[in-house]
mmCIF file of C-alpha atoms in Angstrom:
data_model
loop_
_atom_site.group_PDB
_atom_site.id
_atom_site.type_symbol
_atom_site.label_atom_id
_atom_site.label_comp_id
_atom_site.label_asym_id
_atom_site.label_seq_id
_atom_site.Cartn_x
_atom_site.Cartn_y
_atom_site.Cartn_z
ATOM 1 C CA UNK A 1 -18.390 108.892 228.178
ATOM 2 C CA UNK A 2 -18.202 112.067 226.108
ATOM 3 C CA UNK A 3 -14.460 111.618 225.738
ATOM 4 C CA UNK A 4 -14.945 108.033 224.593
ATOM 5 C CA UNK A 5 -17.539 108.979 222.025
ATOM 6 C CA UNK A 6 -15.821 112.081 220.629
ATOM 7 C CA UNK A 7 -13.448 110.222 218.259
ATOM 8 C CA UNK A 8 -16.364 108.240 216.869
ATOM 9 C CA UNK A 9 -18.346 111.433 216.444
ATOM 10 C CA UNK A 10 -15.396 113.059 214.666
ATOM 11 C CA UNK A 11 -15.030 110.153 212.251
ATOM 12 C CA UNK A 12 -18.768 110.131 211.550
ATOM 13 C CA UNK A 13 -18.787 113.876 210.956
ATOM 14 C CA UNK A 14 -15.830 113.600 208.548
ATOM 15 C CA UNK A 15 -17.627 110.807 206.689
ATOM 16 C CA UNK A 16 -20.786 112.919 206.378
ATOM 17 C CA UNK A 17 -18.776 115.888 205.107
ATOM 18 C CA UNK A 18 -16.979 113.654 202.643
ATOM 19 C CA UNK A 19 -20.203 112.202 201.271
ATOM 20 C CA UNK A 20 -21.695 115.701 201.004
ATOM 21 C CA UNK A 21 -18.706 116.861 198.947
ATOM 22 C CA UNK A 22 -18.972 113.799 196.711
ATOM 23 C CA UNK A 23 -22.668 114.432 196.108
ATOM 24 C CA UNK A 24 -21.997 118.100 195.387
ATOM 25 C CA UNK A 25 -19.161 117.132 193.017
ATOM 26 C CA UNK A 26 -21.489 114.870 191.024
ATOM 27 C CA UNK A 27 -24.208 117.530 190.884
ATOM 28 C CA UNK A 28 -21.727 120.193 189.792
ATOM 29 C CA UNK A 29 -20.364 117.998 186.993
ATOM 30 C CA UNK A 30 -23.891 117.309 185.759
ATOM 31 C CA UNK A 31 -24.782 121.010 185.855
ATOM 32 C CA UNK A 32 -21.646 122.100 183.989
ATOM 33 C CA UNK A 33 -22.237 119.519 181.264
ATOM 34 C CA UNK A 34 -25.938 120.351 180.943
ATOM 35 C CA UNK A 35 -25.374 123.411 178.751
ATOM 36 C CA UNK A 36 -27.600 125.597 180.944
ATOM 37 C CA UNK A 37 -26.181 128.434 183.050
ATOM 38 C CA UNK A 38 -29.280 128.330 185.263
ATOM 39 C CA UNK A 39 -28.368 124.767 186.272
ATOM 40 C CA UNK A 40 -25.943 126.297 188.785
ATOM 41 C CA UNK A 41 -28.772 128.078 190.591
ATOM 42 C CA UNK A 42 -29.619 124.981 192.606
ATOM 43 C CA UNK A 43 -25.978 124.495 193.610
ATOM 44 C CA UNK A 44 -24.907 127.933 194.834
ATOM 45 C CA UNK A 45 -26.151 130.481 197.331
ATOM 46 C CA UNK A 46 -28.038 133.499 196.067
ATOM 47 C CA UNK A 47 -24.933 135.654 196.565
ATOM 48 C CA UNK A 48 -22.877 133.448 194.203
ATOM 49 C CA UNK A 49 -25.465 132.518 191.583
ATOM 50 C CA UNK A 50 -25.153 135.656 189.434
ATOM 51 C CA UNK A 51 -21.341 135.697 189.445
ATOM 52 C CA UNK A 52 -21.028 132.011 188.580
ATOM 53 C CA UNK A 53 -23.693 132.191 185.870
ATOM 54 C CA UNK A 54 -21.948 135.182 184.261
ATOM 55 C CA UNK A 55 -18.571 133.438 184.202
ATOM 56 C CA UNK A 56 -20.037 130.269 182.765
ATOM 57 C CA UNK A 57 -21.970 132.155 180.097
ATOM 58 C CA UNK A 58 -18.838 134.059 178.981
ATOM 59 C CA UNK A 59 -16.924 130.803 178.832
ATOM 60 C CA UNK A 60 -19.633 129.082 176.779
ATOM 61 C CA UNK A 61 -19.704 131.923 174.284
ATOM 62 C CA UNK A 62 -16.122 131.020 173.392
ATOM 63 C CA UNK A 63 -16.397 127.260 173.938
ATOM 64 C CA UNK A 64 -19.983 126.065 173.464
ATOM 65 C CA UNK A 65 -19.044 122.385 173.348
ATOM 66 C CA UNK A 66 -16.796 121.181 176.154
ATOM 67 C CA UNK A 67 -16.732 118.291 178.580
ATOM 68 C CA UNK A 68 -16.314 118.871 182.317
ATOM 69 C CA UNK A 69 -15.057 116.445 184.932
ATOM 70 C CA UNK A 70 -15.285 117.210 188.668
ATOM 71 C CA UNK A 71 -13.820 115.140 191.497
ATOM 72 C CA UNK A 72 -13.246 115.658 195.235
ATOM 73 C CA UNK A 73 -9.577 116.230 196.097
ATOM 74 C CA UNK A 74 -7.484 116.284 199.256
ATOM 75 C CA UNK A 75 -8.565 118.874 201.858
ATOM 76 C CA UNK A 76 -6.491 121.977 202.507
ATOM 77 C CA UNK A 77 -4.146 122.100 205.539
ATOM 78 C CA UNK A 78 -6.843 124.028 207.417
ATOM 79 C CA UNK A 79 -9.392 121.287 206.705
ATOM 80 C CA UNK A 80 -11.465 122.805 203.909
ATOM 81 C CA UNK A 81 -12.743 120.383 201.256
ATOM 82 C CA UNK A 82 -11.480 120.885 197.716
ATOM 83 C CA UNK A 83 -12.587 119.981 194.214
ATOM 84 C CA UNK A 84 -10.521 119.344 191.093
ATOM 85 C CA UNK A 85 -12.104 120.408 187.806
ATOM 86 C CA UNK A 86 -10.981 119.534 184.280
ATOM 87 C CA UNK A 87 -12.430 120.808 181.022
ATOM 88 C CA UNK A 88 -11.652 119.827 177.440
ATOM 89 C CA UNK A 89 -13.154 120.960 174.188
ATOM 90 C CA UNK A 90 -12.687 122.791 170.920
ATOM 91 C CA UNK A 91 -14.050 125.812 169.120
ATOM 92 C CA UNK A 92 -13.777 127.534 165.754
ATOM 93 C CA UNK A 93 -13.088 131.217 165.177
ATOM 94 C CA UNK A 94 -12.063 133.087 162.016
ATOM 95 C CA UNK A 95 -11.508 129.814 160.205
ATOM 96 C CA UNK A 96 -9.233 128.388 162.886
ATOM 97 C CA UNK A 97 -9.889 125.454 165.196
ATOM 98 C CA UNK A 98 -8.827 125.832 168.824
ATOM 99 C CA UNK A 99 -8.298 122.944 171.243
ATOM 100 C CA UNK A 100 -8.675 123.674 174.963
ATOM 101 C CA UNK A 101 -7.365 121.788 177.986
ATOM 102 C CA UNK A 102 -7.740 123.379 181.420
ATOM 103 C CA UNK A 103 -7.823 122.427 185.070
ATOM 104 C CA UNK A 104 -8.301 124.110 188.400
ATOM 105 C CA UNK A 105 -8.584 123.269 192.064
ATOM 106 C CA UNK A 106 -10.905 125.152 194.395
ATOM 107 C CA UNK A 107 -11.488 125.118 198.130
ATOM 108 C CA UNK A 108 -15.187 125.205 198.970
ATOM 109 C CA UNK A 109 -17.605 125.635 201.862
ATOM 110 C CA UNK A 110 -21.026 124.041 201.692
ATOM 111 C CA UNK A 111 -24.163 124.757 203.700
ATOM 112 C CA UNK A 112 -27.122 122.403 203.261
ATOM 113 C CA UNK A 113 -25.625 121.193 199.989
ATOM 114 C CA UNK A 114 -25.175 124.707 198.580
ATOM 115 C CA UNK A 115 -21.895 126.389 197.697
ATOM 116 C CA UNK A 116 -21.492 129.486 199.885
ATOM 117 C CA UNK A 117 -17.737 130.146 199.540
ATOM 118 C CA UNK A 118 -15.004 129.211 197.108
ATOM 119 C CA UNK A 119 -11.307 129.998 196.720
ATOM 120 C CA UNK A 120 -9.189 129.312 193.650
ATOM 121 C CA UNK A 121 -6.109 127.344 194.722
ATOM 122 C CA UNK A 122 -4.588 126.274 191.405
ATOM 123 C CA UNK A 123 -5.290 126.898 187.732
ATOM 124 C CA UNK A 124 -3.731 125.980 184.401
ATOM 125 C CA UNK A 125 -4.963 126.195 180.815
ATOM 126 C CA UNK A 126 -3.607 125.384 177.375
ATOM 127 C CA UNK A 127 -5.202 126.650 174.162
ATOM 128 C CA UNK A 128 -3.794 125.569 170.814
ATOM 129 C CA UNK A 129 -4.810 126.377 167.240
ATOM 130 C CA UNK A 130 -3.852 124.861 163.920
ATOM 131 C CA UNK A 131 -4.665 121.797 161.870
ATOM 132 C CA UNK A 132 -2.152 119.858 163.951
ATOM 133 C CA UNK A 133 -1.884 121.494 167.402
ATOM 134 C CA UNK A 134 1.707 121.962 168.483
ATOM 135 C CA UNK A 135 2.810 119.581 171.252
ATOM 136 C CA UNK A 136 4.127 121.672 174.155
ATOM 137 C CA UNK A 137 4.946 121.337 177.830
ATOM 138 C CA UNK A 138 3.982 124.070 180.313
ATOM 139 C CA UNK A 139 6.976 123.983 182.689
ATOM 140 C CA UNK A 140 5.978 126.275 185.554
ATOM 141 C CA UNK A 141 6.150 125.291 189.240
ATOM 142 C CA UNK A 142 2.977 124.958 191.293
ATOM 143 C CA UNK A 143 4.529 126.477 194.431
ATOM 144 C CA UNK A 144 7.489 128.845 194.948
ATOM 145 C CA UNK A 145 9.060 130.649 197.901
ATOM 146 C CA UNK A 146 8.565 134.367 198.508
ATOM 147 C CA UNK A 147 11.223 136.464 196.797
ATOM 148 C CA UNK A 148 12.680 133.545 194.848
ATOM 149 C CA UNK A 149 13.403 133.466 191.137
ATOM 150 C CA UNK A 150 11.850 130.704 189.068
ATOM 151 C CA UNK A 151 11.430 129.667 185.438
ATOM 152 C CA UNK A 152 8.288 130.160 183.366
ATOM 153 C CA UNK A 153 8.740 128.046 180.241
ATOM 154 C CA UNK A 154 6.565 126.934 177.343
ATOM 155 C CA UNK A 155 8.605 124.163 175.773
ATOM 156 C CA UNK A 156 8.033 122.794 172.276
ATOM 157 C CA UNK A 157 8.348 119.009 172.518
ATOM 158 C CA UNK A 158 9.621 118.736 168.941
ATOM 159 C CA UNK A 159 11.745 121.869 168.298
ATOM 160 C CA UNK A 160 10.833 123.790 165.169
ATOM 161 C CA UNK A 161 14.424 124.322 164.071
ATOM 162 C CA UNK A 162 14.803 127.443 161.934
ATOM 163 C CA UNK A 163 11.085 128.250 161.869
ATOM 164 C CA UNK A 164 10.177 131.818 162.796
ATOM 165 C CA UNK A 165 8.576 131.840 166.259
ATOM 166 C CA UNK A 166 7.384 134.743 168.426
ATOM 167 C CA UNK A 167 6.415 134.603 172.057
ATOM 168 C CA UNK A 168 5.534 136.661 175.095
ATOM 169 C CA UNK A 169 4.696 136.573 178.785
ATOM 170 C CA UNK A 170 2.528 138.795 180.975
ATOM 171 C CA UNK A 171 1.323 138.645 184.569
ATOM 172 C CA UNK A 172 -2.412 138.502 185.250
ATOM 173 C CA UNK A 173 -4.353 139.991 188.139
ATOM 174 C CA UNK A 174 -7.065 138.072 189.992
ATOM 175 C CA UNK A 175 -9.590 140.481 188.479
ATOM 176 C CA UNK A 176 -8.429 139.663 184.948
ATOM 177 C CA UNK A 177 -8.693 135.953 185.684
ATOM 178 C CA UNK A 178 -12.172 136.230 187.202
ATOM 179 C CA UNK A 179 -13.423 138.382 184.329
ATOM 180 C CA UNK A 180 -11.739 136.079 181.765
ATOM 181 C CA UNK A 181 -10.063 139.125 180.233
ATOM 182 C CA UNK A 182 -7.576 138.757 177.398
ATOM 183 C CA UNK A 183 -4.762 141.264 177.772
ATOM 184 C CA UNK A 184 -2.479 141.933 174.846
ATOM 185 C CA UNK A 185 0.811 140.076 175.135
ATOM 186 C CA UNK A 186 3.932 141.818 173.797
ATOM 187 C CA UNK A 187 5.618 139.371 171.413
ATOM 188 C CA UNK A 188 9.304 139.036 170.576
ATOM 189 C CA UNK A 189 11.272 136.591 168.379
ATOM 190 C CA UNK A 190 12.070 133.293 170.109
ATOM 191 C CA UNK A 191 14.091 130.194 169.336
ATOM 192 C CA UNK A 192 12.364 127.184 167.830
ATOM 193 C CA UNK A 193 12.475 125.383 171.183
ATOM 194 C CA UNK A 194 9.837 127.554 172.827
ATOM 195 C CA UNK A 195 9.511 130.421 175.303
ATOM 196 C CA UNK A 196 11.890 130.557 178.278
ATOM 197 C CA UNK A 197 11.616 133.260 180.944
ATOM 198 C CA UNK A 198 12.904 133.813 184.478
ATOM 199 C CA UNK A 199 10.667 135.735 186.889
ATOM 200 C CA UNK A 200 10.675 136.721 190.547
ATOM 201 C CA UNK A 201 8.084 135.869 193.158
ATOM 202 C CA UNK A 202 6.676 138.663 195.347
ATOM 203 C CA UNK A 203 7.978 139.182 198.873
ATOM 204 C CA UNK A 204 4.602 138.386 200.443
ATOM 205 C CA UNK A 205 2.777 135.041 200.373
ATOM 206 C CA UNK A 206 -0.099 134.794 197.936
ATOM 207 C CA UNK A 207 -0.145 133.884 194.278
ATOM 208 C CA UNK A 208 1.082 134.903 190.841
ATOM 209 C CA UNK A 209 -0.700 134.194 187.575
ATOM 210 C CA UNK A 210 0.915 134.183 184.141
ATOM 211 C CA UNK A 211 -0.262 134.187 180.544
ATOM 212 C CA UNK A 212 2.085 132.945 177.826
ATOM 213 C CA UNK A 213 1.756 132.979 174.048
ATOM 214 C CA UNK A 214 3.765 131.309 171.310
ATOM 215 C CA UNK A 215 3.052 132.066 167.647
ATOM 216 C CA UNK A 216 4.443 129.497 165.221
ATOM 217 C CA UNK A 217 4.030 128.819 161.471
ATOM 218 C CA UNK A 218 0.999 126.543 161.942
ATOM 219 C CA UNK A 219 -0.899 128.440 164.618
ATOM 220 C CA UNK A 220 -0.864 129.843 168.153
ATOM 221 C CA UNK A 221 -0.346 128.372 171.618
ATOM 222 C CA UNK A 222 -1.661 130.231 174.681
ATOM 223 C CA UNK A 223 -1.188 129.030 178.252
ATOM 224 C CA UNK A 224 -2.050 130.339 181.702
ATOM 225 C CA UNK A 225 -0.837 129.167 185.089
ATOM 226 C CA UNK A 226 -1.442 130.221 188.695
ATOM 227 C CA UNK A 227 1.574 129.830 190.992
ATOM 228 C CA UNK A 228 1.164 129.696 194.761
ATOM 229 C CA UNK A 229 3.711 131.805 196.696
ATOM 230 C CA UNK A 230 4.551 130.614 200.232
ATOM 231 C CA UNK A 231 6.987 131.694 202.946
ATOM 232 C CA UNK A 232 8.093 128.098 203.627
ATOM 233 C CA UNK A 233 7.499 124.643 202.228
#
């Protein structure tokens, strides 16, 4: 009898876990859009509350008016639930208007509806300034093989021709990402078509994160991307 009931039990358990993730996703979206850092206190364990509140507060200092969207995504190969987050907004600084588009995917573990563990799986952001933000394409793979070479490109959709453009690329550590640090990017003259670089993945599985900047006559474009490094596809 136990063997006959176990598949049913497994399906029911998966359904309960799925509904719990959906409820948490809705609550998280509401909390992020509430404008209050303390709204996360009811969503996360005591160990995570301070860290999450600090990150959110730093982010809101730069972008006080943004819109968040949170949705459940496909589970990881080891069965952990995941969430996809998107944020859009704008801000003004030193007379310039900046438009932000960013997304990330996180693996989570919930206990009694509270977040007790999270892991960043994927991340990408695009920040553009100017009266008419430059249309660009962030052409960086999501996943690469250990030791392989791959392209990290920030492509201008409508090339700027003879316009003077400068750009640069720098790798980011997990600590810099978590602390939302802004390292200085060394800039060099680039063609009007964008920034085109070739980089090498590490020999061990893990991840690489990049920050790119393109300075053009009408403003600045900054992008970040986290690349997953695997030993096999």
